[in-house]
PDB file of C-alpha atoms in Angstrom:
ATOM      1  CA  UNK A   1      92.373  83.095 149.174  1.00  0.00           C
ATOM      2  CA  UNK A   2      91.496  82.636 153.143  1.00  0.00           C
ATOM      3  CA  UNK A   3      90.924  79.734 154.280  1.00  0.00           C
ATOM      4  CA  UNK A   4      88.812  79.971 157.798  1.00  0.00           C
ATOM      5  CA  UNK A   5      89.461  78.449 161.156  1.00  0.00           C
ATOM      6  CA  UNK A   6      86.939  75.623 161.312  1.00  0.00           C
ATOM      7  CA  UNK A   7      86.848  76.157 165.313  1.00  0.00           C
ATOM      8  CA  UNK A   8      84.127  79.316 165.773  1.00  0.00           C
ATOM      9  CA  UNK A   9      85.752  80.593 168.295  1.00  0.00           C
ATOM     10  CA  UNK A  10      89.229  80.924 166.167  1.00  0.00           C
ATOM     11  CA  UNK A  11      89.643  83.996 164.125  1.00  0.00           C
ATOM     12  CA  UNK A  12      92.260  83.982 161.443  1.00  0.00           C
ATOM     13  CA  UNK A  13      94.306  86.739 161.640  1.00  0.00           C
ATOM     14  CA  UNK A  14      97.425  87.743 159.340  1.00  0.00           C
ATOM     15  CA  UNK A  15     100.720  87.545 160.964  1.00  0.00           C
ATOM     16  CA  UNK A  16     103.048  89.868 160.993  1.00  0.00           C
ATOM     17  CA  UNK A  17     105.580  88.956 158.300  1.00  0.00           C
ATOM     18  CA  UNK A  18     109.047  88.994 158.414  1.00  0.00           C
ATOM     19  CA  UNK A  19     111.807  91.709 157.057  1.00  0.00           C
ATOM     20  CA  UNK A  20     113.449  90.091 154.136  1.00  0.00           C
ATOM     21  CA  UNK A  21     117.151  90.479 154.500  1.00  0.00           C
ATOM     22  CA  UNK A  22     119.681  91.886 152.069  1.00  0.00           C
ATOM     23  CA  UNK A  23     121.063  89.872 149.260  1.00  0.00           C
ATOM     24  CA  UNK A  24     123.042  90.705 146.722  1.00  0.00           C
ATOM     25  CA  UNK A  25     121.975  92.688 143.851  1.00  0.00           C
ATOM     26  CA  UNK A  26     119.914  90.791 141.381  1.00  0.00           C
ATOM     27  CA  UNK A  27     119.638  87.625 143.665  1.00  0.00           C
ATOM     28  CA  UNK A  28     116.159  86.816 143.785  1.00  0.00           C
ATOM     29  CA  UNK A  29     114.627  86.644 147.140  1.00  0.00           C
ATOM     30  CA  UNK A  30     111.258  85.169 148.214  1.00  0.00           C
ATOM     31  CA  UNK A  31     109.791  86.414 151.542  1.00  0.00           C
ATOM     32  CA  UNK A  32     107.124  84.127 153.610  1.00  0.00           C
ATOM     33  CA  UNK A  33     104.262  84.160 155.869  1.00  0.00           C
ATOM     34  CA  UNK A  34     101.776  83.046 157.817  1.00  0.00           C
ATOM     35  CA  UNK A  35      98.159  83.313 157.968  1.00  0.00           C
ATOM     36  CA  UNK A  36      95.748  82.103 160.324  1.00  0.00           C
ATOM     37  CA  UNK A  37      94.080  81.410 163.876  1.00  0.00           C
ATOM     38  CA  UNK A  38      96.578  82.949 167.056  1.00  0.00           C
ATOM     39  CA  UNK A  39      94.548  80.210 169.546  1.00  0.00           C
ATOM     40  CA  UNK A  40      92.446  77.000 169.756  1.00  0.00           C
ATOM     41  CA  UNK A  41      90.514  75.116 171.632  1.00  0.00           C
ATOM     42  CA  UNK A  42      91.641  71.415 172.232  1.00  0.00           C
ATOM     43  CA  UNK A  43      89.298  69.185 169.794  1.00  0.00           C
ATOM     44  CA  UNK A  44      89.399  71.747 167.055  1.00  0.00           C
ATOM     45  CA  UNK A  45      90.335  71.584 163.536  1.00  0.00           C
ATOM     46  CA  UNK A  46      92.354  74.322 161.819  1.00  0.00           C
ATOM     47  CA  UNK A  47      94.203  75.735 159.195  1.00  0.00           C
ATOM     48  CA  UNK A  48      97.141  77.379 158.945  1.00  0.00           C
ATOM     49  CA  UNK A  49      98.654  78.893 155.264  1.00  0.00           C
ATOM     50  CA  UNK A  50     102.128  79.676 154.672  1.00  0.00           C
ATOM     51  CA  UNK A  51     102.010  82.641 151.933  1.00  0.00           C
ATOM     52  CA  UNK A  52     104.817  83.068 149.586  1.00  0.00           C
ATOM     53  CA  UNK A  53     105.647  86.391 147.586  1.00  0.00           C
ATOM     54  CA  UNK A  54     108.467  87.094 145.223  1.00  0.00           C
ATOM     55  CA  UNK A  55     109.465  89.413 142.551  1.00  0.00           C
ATOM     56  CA  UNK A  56     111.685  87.210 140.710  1.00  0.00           C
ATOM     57  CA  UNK A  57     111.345  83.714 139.174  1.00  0.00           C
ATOM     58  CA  UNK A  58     112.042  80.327 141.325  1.00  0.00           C
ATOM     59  CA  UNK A  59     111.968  77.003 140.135  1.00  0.00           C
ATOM     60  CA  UNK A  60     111.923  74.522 142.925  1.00  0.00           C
ATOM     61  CA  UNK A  61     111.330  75.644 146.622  1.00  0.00           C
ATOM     62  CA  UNK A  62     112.073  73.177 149.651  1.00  0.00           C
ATOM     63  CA  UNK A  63     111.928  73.431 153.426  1.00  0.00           C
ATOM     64  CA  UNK A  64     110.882  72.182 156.338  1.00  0.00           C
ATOM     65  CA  UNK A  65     107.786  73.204 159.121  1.00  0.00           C
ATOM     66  CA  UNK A  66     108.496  72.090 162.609  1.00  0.00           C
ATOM     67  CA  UNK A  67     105.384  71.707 165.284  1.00  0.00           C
ATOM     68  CA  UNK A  68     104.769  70.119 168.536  1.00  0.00           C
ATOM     69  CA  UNK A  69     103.515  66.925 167.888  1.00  0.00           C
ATOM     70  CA  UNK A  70     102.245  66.479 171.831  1.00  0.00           C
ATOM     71  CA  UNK A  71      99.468  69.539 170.925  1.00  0.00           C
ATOM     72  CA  UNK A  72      99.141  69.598 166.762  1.00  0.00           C
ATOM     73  CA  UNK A  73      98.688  66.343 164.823  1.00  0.00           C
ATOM     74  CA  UNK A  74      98.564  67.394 160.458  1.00  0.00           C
ATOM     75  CA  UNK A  75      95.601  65.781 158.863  1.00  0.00           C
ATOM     76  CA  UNK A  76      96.477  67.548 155.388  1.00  0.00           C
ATOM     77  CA  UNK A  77      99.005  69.103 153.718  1.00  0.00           C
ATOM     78  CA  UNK A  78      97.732  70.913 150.556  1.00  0.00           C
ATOM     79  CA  UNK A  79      99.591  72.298 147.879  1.00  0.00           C
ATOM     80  CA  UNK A  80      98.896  76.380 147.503  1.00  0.00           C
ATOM     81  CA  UNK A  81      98.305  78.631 144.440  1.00  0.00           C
ATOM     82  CA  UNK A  82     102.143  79.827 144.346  1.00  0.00           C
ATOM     83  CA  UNK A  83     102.382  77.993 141.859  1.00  0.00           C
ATOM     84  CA  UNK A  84      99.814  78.657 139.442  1.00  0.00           C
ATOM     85  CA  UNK A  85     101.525  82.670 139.197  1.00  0.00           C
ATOM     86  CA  UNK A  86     103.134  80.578 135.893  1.00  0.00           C
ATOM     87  CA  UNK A  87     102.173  77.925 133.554  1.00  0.00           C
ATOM     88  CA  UNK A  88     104.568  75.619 135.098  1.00  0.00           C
ATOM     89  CA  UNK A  89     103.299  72.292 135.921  1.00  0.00           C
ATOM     90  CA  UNK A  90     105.242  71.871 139.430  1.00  0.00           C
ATOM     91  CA  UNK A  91     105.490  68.293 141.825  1.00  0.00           C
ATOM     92  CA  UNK A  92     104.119  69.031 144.745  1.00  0.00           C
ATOM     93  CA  UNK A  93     105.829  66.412 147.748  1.00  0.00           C
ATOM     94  CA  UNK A  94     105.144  66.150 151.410  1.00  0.00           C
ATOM     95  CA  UNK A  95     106.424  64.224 153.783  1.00  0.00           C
ATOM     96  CA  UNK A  96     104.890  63.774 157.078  1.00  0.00           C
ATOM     97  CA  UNK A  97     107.015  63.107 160.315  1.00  0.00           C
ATOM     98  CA  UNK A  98     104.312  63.097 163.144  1.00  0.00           C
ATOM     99  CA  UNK A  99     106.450  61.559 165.987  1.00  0.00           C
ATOM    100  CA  UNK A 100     109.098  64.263 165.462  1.00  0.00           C
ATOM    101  CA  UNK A 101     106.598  66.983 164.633  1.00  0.00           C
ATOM    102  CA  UNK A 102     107.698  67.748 160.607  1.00  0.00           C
ATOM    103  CA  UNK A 103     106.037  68.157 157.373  1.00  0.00           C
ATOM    104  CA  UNK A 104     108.850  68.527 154.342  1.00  0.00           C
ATOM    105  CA  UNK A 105     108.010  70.070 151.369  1.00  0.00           C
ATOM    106  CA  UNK A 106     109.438  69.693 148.116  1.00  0.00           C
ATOM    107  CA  UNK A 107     108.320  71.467 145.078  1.00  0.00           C
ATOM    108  CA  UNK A 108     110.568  71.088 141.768  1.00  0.00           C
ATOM    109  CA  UNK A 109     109.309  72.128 138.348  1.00  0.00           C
ATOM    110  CA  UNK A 110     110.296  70.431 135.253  1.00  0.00           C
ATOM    111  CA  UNK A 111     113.411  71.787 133.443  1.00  0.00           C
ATOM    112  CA  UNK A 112     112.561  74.357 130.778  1.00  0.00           C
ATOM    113  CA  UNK A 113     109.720  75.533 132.439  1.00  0.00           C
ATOM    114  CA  UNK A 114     109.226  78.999 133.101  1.00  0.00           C
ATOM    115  CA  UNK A 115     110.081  79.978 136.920  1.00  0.00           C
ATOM    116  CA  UNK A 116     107.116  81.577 139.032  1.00  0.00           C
ATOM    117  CA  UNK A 117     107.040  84.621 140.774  1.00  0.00           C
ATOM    118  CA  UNK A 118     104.436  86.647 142.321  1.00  0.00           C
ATOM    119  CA  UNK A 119     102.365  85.996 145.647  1.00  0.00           C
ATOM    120  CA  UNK A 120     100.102  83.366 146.429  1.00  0.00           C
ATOM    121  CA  UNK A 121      99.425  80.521 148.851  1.00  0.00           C
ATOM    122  CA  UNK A 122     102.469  77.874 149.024  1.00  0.00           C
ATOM    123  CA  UNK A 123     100.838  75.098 151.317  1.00  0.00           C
ATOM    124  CA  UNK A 124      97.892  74.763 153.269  1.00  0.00           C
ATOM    125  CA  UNK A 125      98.240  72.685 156.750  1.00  0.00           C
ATOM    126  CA  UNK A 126      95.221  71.134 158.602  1.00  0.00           C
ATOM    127  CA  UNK A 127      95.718  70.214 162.303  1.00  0.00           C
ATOM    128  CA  UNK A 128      93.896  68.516 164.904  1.00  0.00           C
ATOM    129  CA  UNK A 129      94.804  70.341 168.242  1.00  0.00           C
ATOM    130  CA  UNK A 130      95.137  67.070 170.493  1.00  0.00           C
ATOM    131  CA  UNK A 131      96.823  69.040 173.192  1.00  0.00           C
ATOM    132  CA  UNK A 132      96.488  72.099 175.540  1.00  0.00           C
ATOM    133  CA  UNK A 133      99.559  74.544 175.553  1.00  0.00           C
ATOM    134  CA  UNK A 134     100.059  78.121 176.634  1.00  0.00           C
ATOM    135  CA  UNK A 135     102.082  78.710 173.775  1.00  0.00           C
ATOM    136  CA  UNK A 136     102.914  76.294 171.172  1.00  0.00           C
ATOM    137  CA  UNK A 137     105.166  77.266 167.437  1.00  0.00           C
ATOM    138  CA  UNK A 138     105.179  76.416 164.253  1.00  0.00           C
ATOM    139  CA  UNK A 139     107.952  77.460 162.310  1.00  0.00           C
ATOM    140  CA  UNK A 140     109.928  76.976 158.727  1.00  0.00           C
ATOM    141  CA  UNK A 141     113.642  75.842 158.786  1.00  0.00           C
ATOM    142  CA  UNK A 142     115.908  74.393 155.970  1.00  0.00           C
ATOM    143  CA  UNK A 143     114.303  76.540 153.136  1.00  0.00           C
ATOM    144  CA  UNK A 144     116.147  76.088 149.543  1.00  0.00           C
ATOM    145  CA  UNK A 145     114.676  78.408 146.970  1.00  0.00           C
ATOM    146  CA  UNK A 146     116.697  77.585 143.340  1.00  0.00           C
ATOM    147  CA  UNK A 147     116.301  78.643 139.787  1.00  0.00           C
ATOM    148  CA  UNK A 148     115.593  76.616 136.398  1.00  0.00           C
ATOM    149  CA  UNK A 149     119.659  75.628 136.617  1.00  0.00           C
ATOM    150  CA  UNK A 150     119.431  74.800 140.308  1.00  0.00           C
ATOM    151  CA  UNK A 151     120.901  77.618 141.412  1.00  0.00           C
ATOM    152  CA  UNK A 152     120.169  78.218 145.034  1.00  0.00           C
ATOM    153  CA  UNK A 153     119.004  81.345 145.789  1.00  0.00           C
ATOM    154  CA  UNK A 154     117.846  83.148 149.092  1.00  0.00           C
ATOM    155  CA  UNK A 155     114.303  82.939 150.791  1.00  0.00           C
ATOM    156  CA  UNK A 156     113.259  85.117 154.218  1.00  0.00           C
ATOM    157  CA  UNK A 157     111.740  82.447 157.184  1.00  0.00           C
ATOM    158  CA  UNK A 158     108.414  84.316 158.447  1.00  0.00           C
ATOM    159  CA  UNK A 159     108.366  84.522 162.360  1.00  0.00           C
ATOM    160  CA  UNK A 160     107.215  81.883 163.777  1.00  0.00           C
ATOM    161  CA  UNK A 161     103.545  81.045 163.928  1.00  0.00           C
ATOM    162  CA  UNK A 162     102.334  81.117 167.565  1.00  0.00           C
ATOM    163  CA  UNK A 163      99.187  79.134 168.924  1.00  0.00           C
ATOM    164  CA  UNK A 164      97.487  79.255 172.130  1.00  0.00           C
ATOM    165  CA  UNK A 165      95.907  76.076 173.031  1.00  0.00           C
ATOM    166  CA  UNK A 166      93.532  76.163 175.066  1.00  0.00           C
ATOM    167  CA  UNK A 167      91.442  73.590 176.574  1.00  0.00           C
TER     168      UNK A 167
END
């Protein structure tokens, strides 16, 4: 699913995503990225997706996106269709920190539910850009993939997303 820039002049574009690192044999890995506009115009809405793809099963997934709260203020935060790879019926939290520019995730499933893997959308963010910047990042920190039995298990951090703000 792509969800367009709102600001014409923004083009979303998919972002290079990151090389998932080795992990043991049979540990299931999840690698991330992001999708959307590369610059902005101050007064603009947009959106930016963080895609999630996986061979194996996870559970629960938490983790942390970190932007600069003098250029980007979140208006939503959206659960994505990650989740919906399984009949699962996940819980979908978010909390928003806009003075220290984070939005935590948590997403747990209920025990005995079957774990989801595939590729799909795992949030949706909608900013204001408030501020003018030559570059400003958002990135993902803190990220805790685990298994029905709460197993943690490894995840790959895309690159960070990078906006130019522009006035």
């Amino acid at each position: 699913r792509t969800y367009p820039a709102q600001d014409e002049s923004s083009k979303p574009v998919p972002v290079k995503e990151s090389t998932p690192s080795s992990a043991a044999v049979g540990t299931p890995m999840m690698a991330m990225s992001w999708f959307g506009p590369v610059q902005a115009k101050k007064g603009a809405k947009i959106n930016l997706i963080l895609n999630g793809q996986s061979d194996k099963g996870f559970n629960g997934l938490s983790f942390v996106i970190n932007y600069d709260p003098s250029s980007l203020k979140v208006n939503e935060v959206i659960e994505g269709d990650y989740w919906k790879n399984s009949s699962a019926t996940p819980t979908f939290t978010k909390t928003v920190d806009p003075m220290e520019g984070q939005v935590v995730i948590d997403v747990t499933q209920p025990v005995g539910q079957e774990d989801t893997k595939g590729k799909g959308s795992i949030v949706r963010l909608n900013f204001d850009v408030i501020g003018v910047q030559p570059l400003s990042e958002i990135t993902v920190t803190s990220i805790k993939p685990s298994d029905v039995s709460g197993r943690e298990l490894s995840a790959t951090a895309p690159l960070p997303h990078n906006l130019r703000l522009r006035p």
